[in-house]
PDB file of C-alpha atoms in Angstrom:
ATOM      1  CA  MET A  53     -25.369   4.101  -0.522  1.00 56.00           C
ATOM      2  CA  ASP A  54     -22.436   4.412  -2.910  1.00 77.00           C
ATOM      3  CA  THR A  55     -21.073   1.343  -4.617  1.00 89.00           C
ATOM      4  CA  ALA A  56     -17.416   0.772  -3.796  1.00 92.00           C
ATOM      5  CA  PRO A  57     -15.046   0.784  -6.767  1.00 94.00           C
ATOM      6  CA  PRO A  58     -13.609  -2.638  -7.635  1.00 94.00           C
ATOM      7  CA  ASP A  59     -10.002  -1.416  -7.417  1.00 95.00           C
ATOM      8  CA  LEU A  60      -9.847  -0.378  -3.757  1.00 95.00           C
ATOM      9  CA  VAL A  61      -6.384  -0.510  -2.205  1.00 95.00           C
ATOM     10  CA  PRO A  62      -6.052  -0.465   1.602  1.00 95.00           C
ATOM     11  CA  LEU A  63      -3.661   2.349   2.539  1.00 95.00           C
ATOM     12  CA  GLY A  64      -3.951   2.671   6.298  1.00 96.00           C
ATOM     13  CA  ALA A  65      -5.617   1.598   9.522  1.00 97.00           C
ATOM     14  CA  VAL A  66      -7.673   3.816  11.817  1.00 97.00           C
ATOM     15  CA  ARG A  67      -5.956   3.753  15.208  1.00 97.00           C
ATOM     16  CA  GLY A  68      -8.374   5.969  17.113  1.00 96.00           C
ATOM     17  CA  ALA A  69      -9.354   9.522  17.830  1.00 97.00           C
ATOM     18  CA  TYR A  70      -7.119  12.561  17.733  1.00 97.00           C
ATOM     19  CA  GLY A  71      -8.280  15.602  19.648  1.00 95.00           C
ATOM     20  CA  VAL A  72     -11.847  16.492  20.573  1.00 95.00           C
ATOM     21  CA  LYS A  73     -13.363  17.454  17.202  1.00 95.00           C
ATOM     22  CA  GLY A  74     -13.668  14.040  15.554  1.00 95.00           C
ATOM     23  CA  TRP A  75     -10.316  13.749  13.807  1.00 97.00           C
ATOM     24  CA  ALA A  76      -9.058  10.185  13.400  1.00 97.00           C
ATOM     25  CA  ARG A  77      -5.439   9.038  13.534  1.00 97.00           C
ATOM     26  CA  ILE A  78      -4.543   6.746  10.634  1.00 97.00           C
ATOM     27  CA  GLU A  79      -1.441   4.595  10.487  1.00 96.00           C
ATOM     28  CA  PRO A  80      -0.374   4.389   6.817  1.00 94.00           C
ATOM     29  CA  PHE A  81       0.711   0.999   5.484  1.00 90.00           C
ATOM     30  CA  GLY A  82       3.420   2.716   3.431  1.00 82.00           C
ATOM     31  CA  PRO A  83       4.230   6.251   2.310  1.00 83.00           C
ATOM     32  CA  ALA A  84       1.325   8.575   3.155  1.00 89.00           C
ATOM     33  CA  ASP A  85       1.481  10.589  -0.082  1.00 91.00           C
ATOM     34  CA  THR A  86      -1.522   8.942  -1.751  1.00 92.00           C
ATOM     35  CA  LEU A  87      -3.728   9.270   1.325  1.00 93.00           C
ATOM     36  CA  LEU A  88      -2.877  12.961   1.456  1.00 95.00           C
ATOM     37  CA  ALA A  89      -3.375  13.519  -2.279  1.00 93.00           C
ATOM     38  CA  VAL A  90      -6.723  11.740  -2.742  1.00 93.00           C
ATOM     39  CA  ARG A  91      -9.856  12.878  -0.938  1.00 88.00           C
ATOM     40  CA  ASP A  92     -12.134  10.044  -2.070  1.00 92.00           C
ATOM     41  CA  TRP A  93     -11.561   7.626   0.820  1.00 95.00           C
ATOM     42  CA  TRP A  94     -13.442   4.430   1.609  1.00 96.00           C
ATOM     43  CA  LEU A  95     -13.772   2.809   5.026  1.00 95.00           C
ATOM     44  CA  GLN A  96     -13.532  -0.980   5.192  1.00 94.00           C
ATOM     45  CA  GLY A  97     -14.865  -2.395   8.438  1.00 89.00           C
ATOM     46  CA  ALA A  98     -13.894  -5.598  10.204  1.00 81.00           C
ATOM     47  CA  ASP A  99     -17.290  -6.967   9.130  1.00 84.00           C
ATOM     48  CA  ARG A 100     -16.254  -6.448   5.444  1.00 83.00           C
ATOM     49  CA  SER A 101     -18.615  -3.505   5.082  1.00 89.00           C
ATOM     50  CA  VAL A 102     -17.420  -0.707   2.818  1.00 93.00           C
ATOM     51  CA  ARG A 103     -18.629   2.878   2.822  1.00 93.00           C
ATOM     52  CA  ARG A 104     -17.512   6.154   1.327  1.00 94.00           C
ATOM     53  CA  LEU A 105     -16.092   8.714   3.709  1.00 91.00           C
ATOM     54  CA  GLY A 106     -16.983  12.332   3.069  1.00 82.00           C
ATOM     55  CA  ASN A 107     -13.336  13.235   3.657  1.00 83.00           C
ATOM     56  CA  THR A 108     -13.016  16.950   4.366  1.00 88.00           C
ATOM     57  CA  ALA A 109      -9.398  17.217   5.484  1.00 94.00           C
ATOM     58  CA  ALA A 110      -6.183  15.270   5.923  1.00 95.00           C
ATOM     59  CA  ARG A 111      -2.740  16.186   7.173  1.00 96.00           C
ATOM     60  CA  ARG A 112       0.491  14.597   8.360  1.00 96.00           C
ATOM     61  CA  HIS A 113       1.132  14.171  12.044  1.00 96.00           C
ATOM     62  CA  GLY A 114       4.552  12.551  12.511  1.00 94.00           C
ATOM     63  CA  ALA A 115       4.383   9.146  10.829  1.00 92.00           C
ATOM     64  CA  ALA A 116       0.566   9.168  11.003  1.00 96.00           C
ATOM     65  CA  VAL A 117      -2.108  10.862   8.920  1.00 97.00           C
ATOM     66  CA  LEU A 118      -4.943  12.716  10.585  1.00 97.00           C
ATOM     67  CA  GLY A 119      -8.250  12.519   8.754  1.00 96.00           C
ATOM     68  CA  LYS A 120     -11.528  14.352   9.206  1.00 96.00           C
ATOM     69  CA  TRP A 121     -14.777  13.427   7.496  1.00 93.00           C
ATOM     70  CA  GLU A 122     -18.472  14.240   7.593  1.00 90.00           C
ATOM     71  CA  GLY A 123     -20.406  12.601  10.423  1.00 89.00           C
ATOM     72  CA  CYS A 124     -17.384  12.138  12.642  1.00 92.00           C
ATOM     73  CA  GLU A 125     -17.661  15.057  15.040  1.00 94.00           C
ATOM     74  CA  SER A 126     -16.448  13.628  18.354  1.00 96.00           C
ATOM     75  CA  PRO A 127     -13.612  11.526  19.726  1.00 96.00           C
ATOM     76  CA  GLU A 128     -16.142   8.801  20.516  1.00 96.00           C
ATOM     77  CA  ALA A 129     -17.252   8.657  16.863  1.00 95.00           C
ATOM     78  CA  ALA A 130     -13.630   8.431  15.708  1.00 95.00           C
ATOM     79  CA  ASP A 131     -12.843   5.739  18.278  1.00 95.00           C
ATOM     80  CA  ARG A 132     -15.749   3.607  17.007  1.00 93.00           C
ATOM     81  CA  LEU A 133     -13.847   3.319  13.704  1.00 93.00           C
ATOM     82  CA  LYS A 134     -10.704   1.989  15.363  1.00 94.00           C
ATOM     83  CA  GLY A 135      -9.438  -1.075  13.514  1.00 93.00           C
ATOM     84  CA  SER A 136     -11.136  -0.139  10.249  1.00 96.00           C
ATOM     85  CA  THR A 137      -9.100   0.277   7.087  1.00 96.00           C
ATOM     86  CA  VAL A 138      -8.973   3.377   4.904  1.00 96.00           C
ATOM     87  CA  ALA A 139      -8.797   2.524   1.211  1.00 96.00           C
ATOM     88  CA  VAL A 140      -8.538   4.471  -2.043  1.00 95.00           C
ATOM     89  CA  ALA A 141      -9.417   3.368  -5.572  1.00 96.00           C
ATOM     90  CA  ARG A 142      -6.238   2.549  -7.523  1.00 96.00           C
ATOM     91  CA  SER A 143      -7.656   4.561 -10.429  1.00 95.00           C
ATOM     92  CA  GLN A 144      -7.521   7.675  -8.192  1.00 94.00           C
ATOM     93  CA  PHE A 145      -3.806   7.397  -7.375  1.00 95.00           C
ATOM     94  CA  PRO A 146      -1.825  10.394  -8.614  1.00 94.00           C
ATOM     95  CA  PRO A 147       0.390   9.741 -11.662  1.00 93.00           C
ATOM     96  CA  LEU A 148       4.046   9.067 -10.933  1.00 91.00           C
ATOM     97  CA  PRO A 149       7.146  10.249 -12.776  1.00 91.00           C
ATOM     98  CA  PRO A 150       8.637   7.859 -15.344  1.00 86.00           C
ATOM     99  CA  GLY A 151      10.525   4.991 -13.750  1.00 82.00           C
ATOM    100  CA  GLU A 152       8.493   5.062 -10.535  1.00 86.00           C
ATOM    101  CA  PHE A 153       5.634   2.749  -9.617  1.00 88.00           C
ATOM    102  CA  TYR A 154       3.253   1.951  -6.812  1.00 91.00           C
ATOM    103  CA  TRP A 155       3.871  -1.170  -4.740  1.00 89.00           C
ATOM    104  CA  VAL A 156       0.373  -2.461  -5.406  1.00 92.00           C
ATOM    105  CA  ASP A 157       1.203  -2.629  -9.120  1.00 94.00           C
ATOM    106  CA  LEU A 158       3.976  -5.150  -8.429  1.00 95.00           C
ATOM    107  CA  ILE A 159       1.766  -7.668  -6.627  1.00 95.00           C
ATOM    108  CA  GLY A 160       1.345 -10.700  -8.877  1.00 95.00           C
ATOM    109  CA  ALA A 161       4.265  -9.815 -11.170  1.00 97.00           C
ATOM    110  CA  HIS A 162       6.615 -12.625 -12.205  1.00 96.00           C
ATOM    111  CA  VAL A 163      10.164 -12.365 -10.905  1.00 97.00           C
ATOM    112  CA  THR A 164      12.969 -13.662 -13.113  1.00 97.00           C
ATOM    113  CA  ASN A 165      16.712 -13.473 -12.668  1.00 96.00           C
ATOM    114  CA  ARG A 166      19.476 -12.604 -15.149  1.00 95.00           C
ATOM    115  CA  ARG A 167      19.653 -16.204 -16.369  1.00 95.00           C
ATOM    116  CA  GLY A 168      15.919 -16.244 -17.127  1.00 94.00           C
ATOM    117  CA  VAL A 169      15.074 -18.476 -14.171  1.00 93.00           C
ATOM    118  CA  VAL A 170      11.581 -17.720 -12.864  1.00 93.00           C
ATOM    119  CA  LEU A 171      11.951 -17.249  -9.123  1.00 94.00           C
ATOM    120  CA  GLY A 172       8.242 -16.828  -8.478  1.00 95.00           C
ATOM    121  CA  THR A 173       5.552 -14.216  -8.112  1.00 96.00           C
ATOM    122  CA  VAL A 174       5.521 -11.038  -6.003  1.00 97.00           C
ATOM    123  CA  LYS A 175       3.233 -11.788  -3.090  1.00 95.00           C
ATOM    124  CA  ALA A 176       3.877  -8.618  -1.088  1.00 92.00           C
ATOM    125  CA  LEU A 177       6.319  -5.833  -0.381  1.00 90.00           C
ATOM    126  CA  VAL A 178       7.576  -5.443   3.153  1.00 88.00           C
ATOM    127  CA  SER A 179      10.015  -3.178   4.926  1.00 81.00           C
ATOM    128  CA  ASN A 180      12.745  -4.308   7.276  1.00 82.00           C
ATOM    129  CA  GLY A 181      13.467  -0.766   8.404  1.00 79.00           C
ATOM    130  CA  ALA A 182      16.592  -0.436   6.278  1.00 86.00           C
ATOM    131  CA  GLN A 183      14.970  -1.044   2.890  1.00 88.00           C
ATOM    132  CA  ASP A 184      11.911  -2.426   1.184  1.00 89.00           C
ATOM    133  CA  LEU A 185      11.853  -6.094   0.214  1.00 94.00           C
ATOM    134  CA  LEU A 186      10.047  -7.974  -2.546  1.00 95.00           C
ATOM    135  CA  GLN A 187       8.408 -11.011  -0.976  1.00 95.00           C
ATOM    136  CA  VAL A 188       8.484 -13.590  -3.765  1.00 96.00           C
ATOM    137  CA  GLU A 189       6.398 -16.742  -3.518  1.00 95.00           C
ATOM    138  CA  ALA A 190       8.494 -19.591  -4.914  1.00 88.00           C
ATOM    139  CA  ALA A 191       7.682 -20.624  -8.486  1.00 76.00           C
ATOM    140  CA  ASP A 192       7.225 -24.266  -7.521  1.00 76.00           C
ATOM    141  CA  GLY A 193       4.952 -23.311  -4.622  1.00 75.00           C
ATOM    142  CA  ALA A 194       7.221 -25.135  -2.196  1.00 77.00           C
ATOM    143  CA  GLY A 195       9.764 -23.743   0.167  1.00 79.00           C
ATOM    144  CA  PRO A 196       9.970 -20.415   1.926  1.00 87.00           C
ATOM    145  CA  ALA A 197       9.352 -17.071   0.291  1.00 90.00           C
ATOM    146  CA  ILE A 198      12.353 -15.343  -1.246  1.00 93.00           C
ATOM    147  CA  LEU A 199      13.076 -11.819   0.002  1.00 94.00           C
ATOM    148  CA  VAL A 200      14.816  -9.587  -2.535  1.00 96.00           C
ATOM    149  CA  PRO A 201      15.950  -6.097  -1.442  1.00 95.00           C
ATOM    150  CA  MET A 202      14.265  -3.392  -3.529  1.00 93.00           C
ATOM    151  CA  VAL A 203      17.520  -1.635  -4.314  1.00 93.00           C
ATOM    152  CA  GLU A 204      19.114  -0.853  -7.662  1.00 92.00           C
ATOM    153  CA  ARG A 205      21.894  -3.378  -7.069  1.00 95.00           C
ATOM    154  CA  TYR A 206      19.402  -6.281  -7.129  1.00 97.00           C
ATOM    155  CA  VAL A 207      16.323  -5.026  -8.986  1.00 96.00           C
ATOM    156  CA  GLU A 208      17.426  -4.433 -12.559  1.00 95.00           C
ATOM    157  CA  ALA A 209      14.140  -3.731 -14.324  1.00 95.00           C
ATOM    158  CA  VAL A 210      10.433  -3.437 -13.674  1.00 95.00           C
ATOM    159  CA  ASP A 211       8.109  -3.887 -16.646  1.00 95.00           C
ATOM    160  CA  LEU A 212       4.593  -3.146 -15.445  1.00 93.00           C
ATOM    161  CA  ALA A 213       3.035  -3.830 -18.851  1.00 92.00           C
ATOM    162  CA  ALA A 214       4.593  -7.319 -18.980  1.00 96.00           C
ATOM    163  CA  ARG A 215       4.013  -7.814 -15.213  1.00 96.00           C
ATOM    164  CA  GLU A 216       7.655  -8.758 -14.750  1.00 97.00           C
ATOM    165  CA  VAL A 217      10.475  -7.817 -12.382  1.00 97.00           C
ATOM    166  CA  ARG A 218      14.019  -8.764 -13.406  1.00 97.00           C
ATOM    167  CA  VAL A 219      16.499  -9.218 -10.573  1.00 98.00           C
ATOM    168  CA  ASP A 220      20.128 -10.098  -9.941  1.00 97.00           C
ATOM    169  CA  TRP A 221      19.261 -12.844  -7.456  1.00 96.00           C
ATOM    170  CA  GLU A 222      19.502 -16.608  -7.215  1.00 92.00           C
ATOM    171  CA  PRO A 223      16.850 -18.940  -5.768  1.00 85.00           C
ATOM    172  CA  ASP A 224      19.200 -20.353  -3.122  1.00 84.00           C
ATOM    173  CA  TRP A 225      20.455 -17.036  -1.724  1.00 84.00           C
TER     174      TRP A 225
END
């Protein structure tokens, strides 16, 4: 059995079978580009088990990704994986052009505004359908999370090396 890499990032959920030859339909948690670019997938079960998938093919199907791997040759086999998560090692993500970054790299970054006020730490990134939002856990640990739109107007700089995001945002907005 292969040992799972320590930097696994969940990228999608298996939603069931597609067709009669063992393809599985995967709902990506974000853009599907990484799932389609990397063939070294890992399956994380509800029981916290992790195993390597011998991924042989992947393709887009609307908003979903269809995946095919060794040992999954029937719709019943694909359906047994329903609810599992497909993950990829962060170290396997394709490089991005300068100025772009993966969401997972922002988790845990400190968020400060123009005045140097620390608003908190990035807990997650979510989408409201119109745009992506930084979900910032308040610096004092109290109060609701702050949601900052991930648009140029509000996000002024991202420094991955310093683990900091600078925004044009106030804590009481």
